[in-house]
Tab-separated table of C-alpha atoms in Angstrom:
chain	number	residue	atom	x	y	z
A	108	MET	CA	12.088	-19.591	-4.731
A	109	ASP	CA	10.391	-16.857	-6.478
A	110	ARG	CA	6.791	-15.410	-5.992
A	111	ARG	CA	5.667	-17.311	-9.332
A	112	ALA	CA	7.100	-20.469	-8.586
A	113	PHE	CA	5.470	-20.343	-5.082
A	114	LEU	CA	2.257	-19.665	-6.532
A	115	ALA	CA	2.601	-21.833	-9.649
A	116	ARG	CA	2.446	-24.838	-7.030
A	117	SER	CA	-1.032	-23.549	-6.126
A	118	LEU	CA	-3.093	-23.234	-8.999
A	119	GLY	CA	-5.844	-25.444	-7.718
A	120	LEU	CA	-6.515	-22.770	-5.276
A	121	GLY	CA	-7.832	-20.258	-7.754
A	122	CYS	CA	-6.569	-16.883	-8.982
A	123	SER	CA	-6.981	-15.166	-5.496
A	124	LEU	CA	-3.903	-16.499	-4.406
A	125	ALA	CA	-1.993	-14.322	-6.751
A	126	ALA	CA	-2.698	-11.476	-4.234
A	127	SER	CA	-1.958	-13.276	-1.245
A	128	PRO	CA	-0.706	-11.602	1.783
A	129	LEU	CA	1.870	-14.368	2.044
A	130	VAL	CA	4.075	-12.201	-0.646
A	131	THR	CA	4.200	-8.763	0.265
A	132	PRO	CA	7.676	-7.629	0.698
A	133	VAL	CA	9.094	-3.894	0.709
A	134	THR	CA	12.108	-3.046	-1.341
A	135	PHE	CA	14.178	0.301	-1.046
A	136	ALA	CA	16.927	2.187	-2.817
A	137	ALA	CA	19.019	5.304	-2.193
A	138	THR	CA	19.693	7.950	-4.931
A	139	PRO	CA	21.086	11.294	-4.848
A	140	GLY	CA	19.017	14.358	-4.951
A	141	GLU	CA	15.588	15.183	-3.204
A	142	GLY	CA	13.157	13.725	-5.615
A	143	ARG	CA	11.127	10.620	-4.183
A	144	LEU	CA	9.265	7.824	-5.948
A	145	ILE	CA	6.973	5.389	-4.091
A	146	VAL	CA	5.696	2.552	-6.500
A	147	LEU	CA	2.466	0.672	-5.128
A	148	ILE	CA	1.645	-2.609	-6.658
A	149	LEU	CA	-2.109	-3.116	-6.164
A	150	ARG	CA	-2.144	-7.078	-6.831
A	151	GLY	CA	-5.172	-8.579	-8.333
A	152	GLY	CA	-6.371	-6.176	-11.076
A	153	MET	CA	-8.073	-2.906	-9.736
A	154	ASP	CA	-11.176	-2.079	-11.522
A	155	GLY	CA	-10.633	1.478	-12.777
A	156	LEU	CA	-14.044	2.118	-13.511
A	157	GLY	CA	-15.249	1.223	-9.837
A	158	ALA	CA	-12.386	3.436	-8.302
A	159	LEU	CA	-12.779	6.065	-10.826
A	160	PRO	CA	-16.188	5.962	-12.474
A	161	ALA	CA	-16.805	7.748	-15.824
A	162	TYR	CA	-20.271	8.477	-15.090
A	163	GLY	CA	-20.453	11.662	-17.528
A	164	ASP	CA	-20.068	8.693	-20.358
A	165	PRO	CA	-23.449	8.170	-21.824
A	166	GLU	CA	-23.188	4.557	-21.575
A	167	PHE	CA	-22.018	4.262	-18.061
A	168	ALA	CA	-25.379	4.039	-16.250
A	169	SER	CA	-26.554	1.142	-18.439
A	170	LEU	CA	-23.335	-0.847	-17.708
A	171	ARG	CA	-22.828	-0.106	-14.054
A	172	GLY	CA	-25.849	1.995	-12.909
A	173	ALA	CA	-26.412	5.327	-11.587
A	174	LEU	CA	-23.809	6.865	-9.011
A	175	PRO	CA	-24.968	8.290	-5.606
A	176	LEU	CA	-23.218	11.412	-6.014
A	177	GLY	CA	-23.152	13.899	-3.213
A	178	GLU	CA	-21.303	15.087	0.032
A	179	ALA	CA	-22.422	12.356	2.514
A	180	VAL	CA	-19.409	9.976	3.250
A	181	GLU	CA	-21.310	7.020	1.439
A	182	ASP	CA	-21.600	9.145	-1.798
A	183	TYR	CA	-19.327	9.241	-4.917
A	184	ALA	CA	-17.261	12.355	-4.940
A	185	ASP	CA	-17.750	14.389	-8.260
A	186	LEU	CA	-14.427	15.249	-9.538
A	187	ASP	CA	-14.702	17.116	-12.691
A	188	GLY	CA	-18.376	16.530	-14.277
A	189	PHE	CA	-17.260	13.481	-15.860
A	190	PHE	CA	-15.300	11.314	-13.433
A	191	ALA	CA	-16.303	10.443	-9.682
A	192	MET	CA	-14.151	9.023	-7.086
A	193	HIS	CA	-15.357	6.056	-4.979
A	194	PRO	CA	-16.405	6.918	-1.318
A	195	ALA	CA	-13.685	4.633	0.158
A	196	LEU	CA	-11.176	7.290	-1.349
A	197	ARG	CA	-12.825	10.373	0.548
A	198	PRO	CA	-9.881	10.784	3.087
A	199	VAL	CA	-7.723	12.066	0.245
A	200	LEU	CA	-10.268	13.965	-1.495
A	201	PRO	CA	-8.726	17.195	-0.274
A	202	TRP	CA	-5.580	16.362	-1.905
A	203	TRP	CA	-7.627	16.871	-5.212
A	204	GLN	CA	-8.107	20.537	-4.336
A	205	GLU	CA	-4.300	20.818	-3.140
A	206	GLY	CA	-3.212	19.370	-6.619
A	207	HIS	CA	-1.538	16.584	-4.569
A	208	LEU	CA	-3.771	13.878	-6.188
A	209	ALA	CA	-4.550	12.718	-9.882
A	210	PHE	CA	-5.666	9.791	-11.750
A	211	VAL	CA	-4.840	8.373	-15.353
A	212	GLN	CA	-7.611	6.514	-17.286
A	213	ALA	CA	-7.686	3.966	-19.952
A	214	VAL	CA	-3.932	2.652	-19.645
A	215	SER	CA	-2.583	-0.683	-19.150
A	216	THR	CA	0.670	-2.468	-19.752
A	217	PRO	CA	1.430	-4.391	-23.038
A	218	TYR	CA	0.035	-7.529	-21.684
A	219	ARG	CA	-3.136	-8.777	-23.675
A	220	ASP	CA	-5.837	-11.337	-23.612
A	221	LYS	CA	-4.607	-14.268	-21.571
A	222	ARG	CA	-5.454	-12.412	-18.428
A	223	SER	CA	-3.331	-14.333	-15.999
A	224	HIS	CA	-2.406	-12.589	-12.557
A	225	PHE	CA	0.904	-14.427	-12.653
A	226	ASP	CA	1.972	-13.019	-16.217
A	227	GLY	CA	0.294	-9.789	-15.792
A	228	GLN	CA	2.141	-8.880	-12.615
A	229	ASP	CA	5.522	-10.236	-14.174
A	230	ILE	CA	4.901	-7.904	-17.186
A	231	LEU	CA	4.127	-5.192	-14.762
A	232	GLU	CA	7.140	-5.421	-12.638
A	233	ALA	CA	9.795	-6.310	-15.439
A	234	GLY	CA	8.347	-3.380	-17.634
A	235	ILE	CA	8.798	-5.064	-20.829
A	236	ALA	CA	6.485	-5.995	-23.698
A	237	ASP	CA	6.698	-9.651	-23.041
A	238	LEU	CA	8.709	-12.367	-21.395
A	239	SER	CA	9.302	-14.561	-24.132
A	240	ALA	CA	12.303	-15.331	-26.367
A	241	GLY	CA	14.829	-14.973	-22.994
A	242	LEU	CA	13.998	-11.372	-22.546
A	243	SER	CA	15.155	-10.032	-19.192
A	244	ARG	CA	13.256	-10.441	-16.168
A	245	ASP	CA	14.795	-7.870	-14.227
A	246	GLY	CA	12.760	-5.012	-12.619
A	247	TRP	CA	12.163	-1.807	-14.329
A	248	LEU	CA	12.959	0.370	-11.083
A	249	ASN	CA	16.376	-1.660	-10.687
A	250	ARG	CA	17.277	-0.796	-14.365
A	251	LEU	CA	16.535	2.980	-13.380
A	252	LEU	CA	18.899	2.595	-10.750
A	253	GLN	CA	21.616	1.189	-12.770
A	254	HIS	CA	21.450	4.607	-14.742
A	255	LEU	CA	21.498	7.181	-11.635
A	256	PRO	CA	24.852	8.333	-10.516
A	257	ASP	CA	26.182	7.543	-6.759
A	258	THR	CA	23.054	5.455	-5.853
A	259	GLY	CA	23.363	3.131	-2.882
A	260	THR	CA	21.328	1.089	-0.255
A	261	GLU	CA	20.487	1.494	3.320
A	262	THR	CA	21.162	-1.505	5.629
A	263	ALA	CA	17.855	-3.347	6.278
A	264	TYR	CA	16.942	-7.135	6.600
A	265	ALA	CA	15.607	-9.690	3.999
A	266	VAL	CA	13.241	-11.720	5.832
A	267	GLY	CA	11.483	-14.230	3.677
A	268	ASN	CA	11.707	-15.629	0.166
A	269	ASP	CA	10.026	-13.401	-2.221
A	270	PRO	CA	11.855	-10.305	-3.295
A	271	LEU	CA	9.660	-7.655	-5.190
A	272	SER	CA	10.579	-8.238	-8.826
A	273	ILE	CA	10.376	-4.698	-9.876
A	274	LEU	CA	13.406	-3.894	-7.953
A	275	SER	CA	15.269	-7.030	-8.794
A	276	GLY	CA	18.446	-6.782	-10.740
A	277	ASP	CA	22.107	-5.737	-11.124
A	278	ALA	CA	21.943	-2.489	-8.901
A	279	PRO	CA	22.146	-3.214	-4.968
A	280	VAL	CA	18.952	-2.502	-2.984
A	281	ALA	CA	18.036	-3.088	0.395
A	282	ARG	CA	15.210	-5.629	1.186
A	283	TRP	CA	12.738	-5.684	4.097
A	284	SER	CA	9.919	-7.620	4.940
A	285	PRO	CA	8.074	-6.696	8.227
A	286	ASP	CA	6.972	-9.089	10.773
A	287	THR	CA	3.493	-8.617	10.068
A	288	ASP	CA	3.792	-10.391	6.675
A	289	LEU	CA	4.899	-13.831	8.238
A	290	ALA	CA	3.283	-13.165	11.704
A	291	LEU	CA	0.446	-14.937	9.819
A	292	SER	CA	-3.099	-15.796	10.863
A	293	PRO	CA	-3.695	-19.621	11.435
A	294	GLN	CA	-5.919	-19.600	7.968
A	295	ALA	CA	-2.580	-18.473	6.118
A	296	ILE	CA	-0.366	-20.932	8.154
A	297	ARG	CA	-2.556	-23.936	7.145
A	298	LEU	CA	-2.597	-22.746	3.601
A	299	ALA	CA	1.215	-22.326	3.513
A	300	GLU	CA	1.644	-25.931	4.968
A	301	LEU	CA	-0.997	-27.415	2.345
A	302	VAL	CA	0.820	-25.961	-0.418
A	303	MET	CA	4.171	-27.053	0.635
A	304	GLN	CA	3.405	-30.530	2.296
A	305	GLU	CA	4.483	-32.695	-0.433
A	306	ASP	CA	7.624	-31.002	-1.071
A	307	PRO	CA	10.290	-31.678	1.948
A	308	ALA	CA	12.662	-28.904	0.856
A	309	MET	CA	9.816	-26.248	0.319
A	310	SER	CA	8.449	-27.353	3.666
A	311	ALA	CA	11.760	-26.939	5.513
A	312	ALA	CA	12.181	-23.391	3.993
A	313	LEU	CA	8.970	-22.392	5.304
A	314	ARG	CA	9.429	-23.429	8.583
A	315	GLU	CA	12.857	-21.647	8.647
A	316	ALA	CA	10.927	-18.443	7.423
A	317	PHE	CA	8.425	-19.013	10.403
A	318	SER	CA	11.195	-19.358	12.607
A	319	LEU	CA	13.215	-16.203	11.548
A	320	ALA	CA	9.762	-14.321	11.791
A	321	GLY	CA	8.990	-15.363	15.263
A	322	SER	CA	5.794	-17.090	14.055
A	323	ASP	CA	4.645	-20.303	15.348
A	324	GLY	CA	4.154	-22.729	12.310
A	325	ASP	CA	4.685	-26.043	14.213
A	326	ALA	CA	2.301	-29.018	14.453
A	327	LEU	CA	-0.339	-27.658	12.021
A	328	SER	CA	-2.012	-29.535	9.285
A	329	PHE	CA	-5.080	-29.127	7.422
A	330	ASP	CA	-7.250	-31.825	5.380
A	331	GLY	CA	-9.949	-29.411	4.042
A	332	ALA	CA	-11.458	-28.999	0.777
A	333	ARG	CA	-10.842	-26.428	-2.125
A	334	GLY	CA	-13.741	-24.367	-0.795
A	335	ASP	CA	-12.302	-24.201	2.531
A	336	MET	CA	-8.890	-23.258	1.066
A	337	MET	CA	-10.378	-20.315	-0.693
A	338	ALA	CA	-12.355	-19.158	2.321
A	339	MET	CA	-8.819	-19.152	4.310
A	340	VAL	CA	-7.401	-16.858	1.351
A	341	ARG	CA	-10.291	-14.448	1.817
A	342	GLN	CA	-10.157	-14.634	5.599
A	343	ASP	CA	-6.405	-13.848	5.819
A	344	MET	CA	-6.796	-10.869	3.211
A	345	MET	CA	-9.363	-9.630	5.460
A	346	ALA	CA	-7.239	-10.177	8.570
A	347	SER	CA	-4.555	-8.246	7.218
A	348	LEU	CA	-6.621	-5.208	6.884
A	349	ARG	CA	-8.106	-5.480	10.172
A	350	ASN	CA	-4.369	-5.862	11.418
A	351	GLN	CA	-3.337	-2.574	9.595
A	352	ASN	CA	-0.411	-4.112	8.091
A	353	HIS	CA	-0.792	-1.817	5.182
A	354	VAL	CA	-0.381	0.976	7.739
A	355	LYS	CA	2.685	-0.646	9.357
A	356	LEU	CA	4.193	-0.795	5.866
A	357	ALA	CA	3.583	2.573	4.922
A	358	GLU	CA	4.974	3.985	8.188
A	359	PHE	CA	8.128	2.206	7.608
A	360	VAL	CA	8.517	3.223	4.041
A	361	ALA	CA	8.080	6.726	5.174
A	362	LYS	CA	10.675	6.803	8.019
A	363	ARG	CA	13.108	5.300	5.335
A	364	LEU	CA	12.196	8.158	2.796
A	365	ARG	CA	12.844	10.886	5.502
A	366	GLY	CA	16.377	9.686	5.431
A	367	ASP	CA	18.704	8.355	2.581
A	368	ALA	CA	16.223	6.296	0.564
A	369	ARG	CA	14.943	8.010	-2.311
A	370	ILE	CA	12.792	4.983	-4.128
A	371	ALA	CA	10.432	2.510	-2.428
A	372	SER	CA	7.989	0.001	-3.565
A	373	PHE	CA	5.589	-2.504	-2.027
A	374	SER	CA	2.501	-4.054	-2.812
A	375	LEU	CA	-1.033	-3.816	-1.404
A	376	ASN	CA	-3.633	-6.928	-1.802
A	377	GLY	CA	-7.177	-7.738	-2.281
A	378	TRP	CA	-8.000	-6.394	-5.821
A	379	ASP	CA	-9.527	-9.290	-7.444
A	380	THR	CA	-13.132	-8.556	-7.224
A	381	HIS	CA	-14.866	-11.517	-9.118
A	382	GLN	CA	-17.798	-11.543	-6.515
A	383	ALA	CA	-19.769	-8.789	-4.680
A	384	GLN	CA	-17.305	-6.159	-5.976
A	385	ASP	CA	-18.982	-3.254	-3.924
A	386	ARG	CA	-17.576	-4.685	-0.596
A	387	GLY	CA	-14.426	-6.095	-1.948
A	388	LEU	CA	-13.537	-2.922	-3.805
A	389	GLY	CA	-14.431	-0.727	-0.957
A	390	ARG	CA	-12.309	-2.478	1.512
A	391	ALA	CA	-9.354	-2.418	-1.102
A	392	LEU	CA	-9.497	1.282	-1.568
A	393	THR	CA	-9.966	1.972	2.080
A	394	GLY	CA	-6.599	0.360	2.732
A	395	LEU	CA	-5.231	2.356	-0.209
A	396	ALA	CA	-6.302	5.359	1.311
A	397	GLU	CA	-5.076	4.674	4.643
A	398	THR	CA	-1.716	3.713	3.118
A	399	LEU	CA	-1.571	7.293	1.474
A	400	VAL	CA	-2.492	9.123	4.438
A	401	THR	CA	0.051	7.277	6.559
A	402	LEU	CA	2.649	8.042	3.984
A	403	ARG	CA	1.993	12.016	3.777
A	404	ASP	CA	1.544	12.148	7.720
A	405	THR	CA	4.809	10.296	8.218
A	406	LEU	CA	6.749	11.885	5.543
A	407	GLY	CA	6.106	15.254	6.747
A	408	GLY	CA	5.293	18.488	4.802
A	409	PRO	CA	8.779	19.088	3.214
A	410	VAL	CA	9.462	15.679	2.221
A	411	TRP	CA	5.929	15.308	0.762
A	412	LYS	CA	6.425	18.187	-1.536
A	413	THR	CA	9.533	16.325	-3.372
A	414	THR	CA	7.292	12.894	-3.452
A	415	ALA	CA	5.248	11.141	-6.045
A	416	VAL	CA	3.261	7.840	-5.245
A	417	VAL	CA	2.245	5.903	-8.143
A	418	ALA	CA	-0.385	3.054	-7.760
A	419	MET	CA	-0.347	0.551	-10.689
A	420	THR	CA	-1.928	-2.720	-11.413
A	421	GLU	CA	-1.395	-5.448	-13.673
A	422	PHE	CA	-4.805	-5.088	-15.630
A	423	GLY	CA	-8.229	-3.422	-15.341
A	424	ARG	CA	-11.474	-5.269	-15.325
A	425	THR	CA	-14.398	-5.986	-17.469
A	426	VAL	CA	-16.918	-3.000	-17.885
A	427	ARG	CA	-19.959	-5.076	-17.323
A	428	LEU	CA	-20.750	-6.922	-13.817
A	429	ASN	CA	-21.068	-10.786	-13.856
A	430	GLY	CA	-23.921	-12.816	-12.558
A	431	THR	CA	-22.197	-12.450	-8.944
A	432	ARG	CA	-22.156	-8.517	-8.957
A	433	GLY	CA	-18.378	-8.846	-9.459
A	434	THR	CA	-16.079	-8.128	-12.383
A	435	ASP	CA	-13.695	-10.561	-14.086
A	436	HIS	CA	-10.256	-10.091	-15.581
A	437	GLY	CA	-10.149	-6.987	-18.149
A	438	THR	CA	-7.469	-4.896	-20.103
A	439	GLY	CA	-7.527	-1.231	-19.690
A	440	GLY	CA	-7.570	0.246	-16.296
A	441	ALA	CA	-6.560	3.183	-14.247
A	442	MET	CA	-3.445	4.731	-12.032
A	443	LEU	CA	-3.670	6.689	-9.049
A	444	LEU	CA	-0.931	9.324	-8.505
A	445	ALA	CA	-0.332	11.201	-5.356
A	446	GLY	CA	2.288	13.511	-3.848
A	447	GLY	CA	3.148	17.101	-3.451
A	448	ALA	CA	5.386	16.775	-6.381
A	449	LEU	CA	2.368	16.326	-8.775
A	450	ARG	CA	0.364	18.606	-10.833
A	451	GLY	CA	-2.633	16.935	-9.687
A	452	GLY	CA	-6.278	17.835	-9.485
A	453	GLN	CA	-6.804	16.444	-12.826
A	454	VAL	CA	-7.615	13.054	-14.771
A	455	PHE	CA	-4.891	12.053	-17.338
A	456	GLY	CA	-5.474	10.034	-20.423
A	457	ASP	CA	-7.399	9.906	-23.394
A	458	TRP	CA	-10.901	8.317	-22.735
A	459	PRO	CA	-11.796	6.141	-25.452
A	460	GLY	CA	-15.673	5.713	-24.440
A	461	LEU	CA	-17.901	2.829	-23.202
A	462	SER	CA	-19.953	2.128	-26.351
A	463	GLU	CA	-19.666	-1.428	-27.314
A	464	VAL	CA	-17.876	-0.949	-30.645
A	465	ALA	CA	-15.444	1.461	-28.228
A	466	LEU	CA	-14.518	-1.502	-25.937
A	467	TYR	CA	-11.704	-3.661	-26.342
A	468	ASP	CA	-12.740	-7.212	-27.630
A	469	ARG	CA	-16.336	-5.907	-26.983
A	470	ARG	CA	-15.732	-6.406	-22.985
A	471	ASP	CA	-13.153	-4.156	-21.697
A	472	LEU	CA	-12.124	-0.742	-21.307
A	473	LEU	CA	-9.794	0.052	-24.531
A	474	PRO	CA	-6.225	1.328	-23.173
A	475	THR	CA	-5.190	4.239	-25.157
A	476	ARG	CA	-1.882	4.742	-23.462
A	477	ASP	CA	0.817	2.438	-22.051
A	478	LEU	CA	1.160	3.010	-18.149
A	479	ARG	CA	4.895	2.641	-18.472
A	480	ALA	CA	4.842	6.021	-20.335
A	481	HIS	CA	3.534	7.804	-17.027
A	482	ALA	CA	5.990	5.938	-15.008
A	483	GLY	CA	8.676	7.161	-17.355
A	484	TRP	CA	7.535	10.604	-17.360
A	485	LEU	CA	7.647	10.665	-13.498
A	486	MET	CA	11.093	9.165	-13.333
A	487	GLN	CA	12.361	11.812	-15.888
A	488	GLY	CA	11.003	14.604	-14.001
A	489	LEU	CA	11.761	13.392	-10.430
A	490	PHE	CA	15.501	12.092	-11.408
A	491	GLY	CA	16.545	14.088	-14.434
A	492	ILE	CA	16.885	10.995	-16.447
A	493	ASP	CA	17.455	11.527	-20.491
A	494	ARG	CA	14.179	10.335	-22.055
A	495	GLY	CA	16.147	8.119	-24.605
A	496	LEU	CA	17.546	6.298	-21.921
A	497	ILE	CA	14.275	5.511	-20.289
A	498	GLU	CA	13.161	4.399	-23.859
A	499	ARG	CA	16.325	2.193	-24.461
A	500	GLU	CA	17.085	0.843	-20.982
A	501	VAL	CA	14.327	1.472	-18.264
A	502	PHE	CA	11.595	0.329	-20.695
A	503	PRO	CA	13.018	-1.051	-23.793
A	504	GLY	CA	11.497	-0.274	-26.968
A	505	LEU	CA	8.815	1.963	-25.417
A	506	ASP	CA	7.947	5.420	-27.205
A	507	LEU	CA	7.251	7.673	-24.175
A	508	GLY	CA	5.288	9.993	-26.502
A	509	GLU	CA	3.894	13.505	-25.401
A	510	ASP	CA	5.021	14.629	-21.972
A	511	PRO	CA	1.842	14.467	-19.961
A	512	ARG	CA	3.396	17.069	-17.460
A	513	LEU	CA	2.410	14.989	-14.425
A	514	LEU	CA	4.882	17.100	-11.958
A	515	ALA	CA	4.209	20.483	-10.859
């Protein structure tokens, strides 16, 4: 059972389940050389204009309101006179001056218009333009590994049924899901049992997963309505943040990357901000900042110098707030880059503007570059991969375009 099949059984629960903490594995691979790449999948569609507001654009204030810029913890941090950074990311603000933090604005995958989390995440992790006509559904990081010499895996346990698609494929990788992923809250256990209750085989598999993880999933049932189920999803996402599961993931990743592993990928949840975005986005960005700080602290200075972290999401969000002070599924968004290997302290990308005629479909930020190009140039610089191979095999059919010089 893959993540998509699991979630497809649960469409009645709404799109927030696409970012459920039930499906947060970690994958690793070992490669020769000293370069290290960590890919963070931000599930749910991060609002790039919320994380990195283009307050210098003349249309921004009318769309989102004026920003409280300043030095206080609750203020947005001005980066370059045009872009600011959300207050929740202040713990990594010193990295901006050090050149270890950067952003890319107005990027996206080739996915357009349907705005489904499931399809968007599949496209993001497969690294291809679409998933129709029998195109490969292996992951782009796995295709990278197939063209690196002398790659191998480190030994790890695979617990759970949802391998991260970005590293799925013919090249061998080690997989690990932490106990925290299946040491579920009562709300999540009830939600999972509700999803599986009409399928004996799936229910049996779920109970086996609970048993392997040491979780107590026995004798639980639930008869609530849809509103109660959605409340359970939100409660479990908040419980995951309170339990610092993202910190535990980051610690585990960093310890492996201090050894033989060179490539790691895992996901962070909670980016689907349809309502009260000021609270939801702040919580998610706080978790991202804590994850980044943990990675740097645990990796240590020498390893951090050879590391690049890229955080990407399946799509951006609408430029206008909706009636519940949230944002809906959009198109263009932002990437966050971190690491000592970066040439940071800048916002990369071509800004399209926020006037109505400049927007995509008059509602979304217009993507001006494919996010795969930036990932491709990172791989080229970290691992010495030929540009043509990246365009043919890792991201088939992609023109990498001009080198943005992301690495120091």
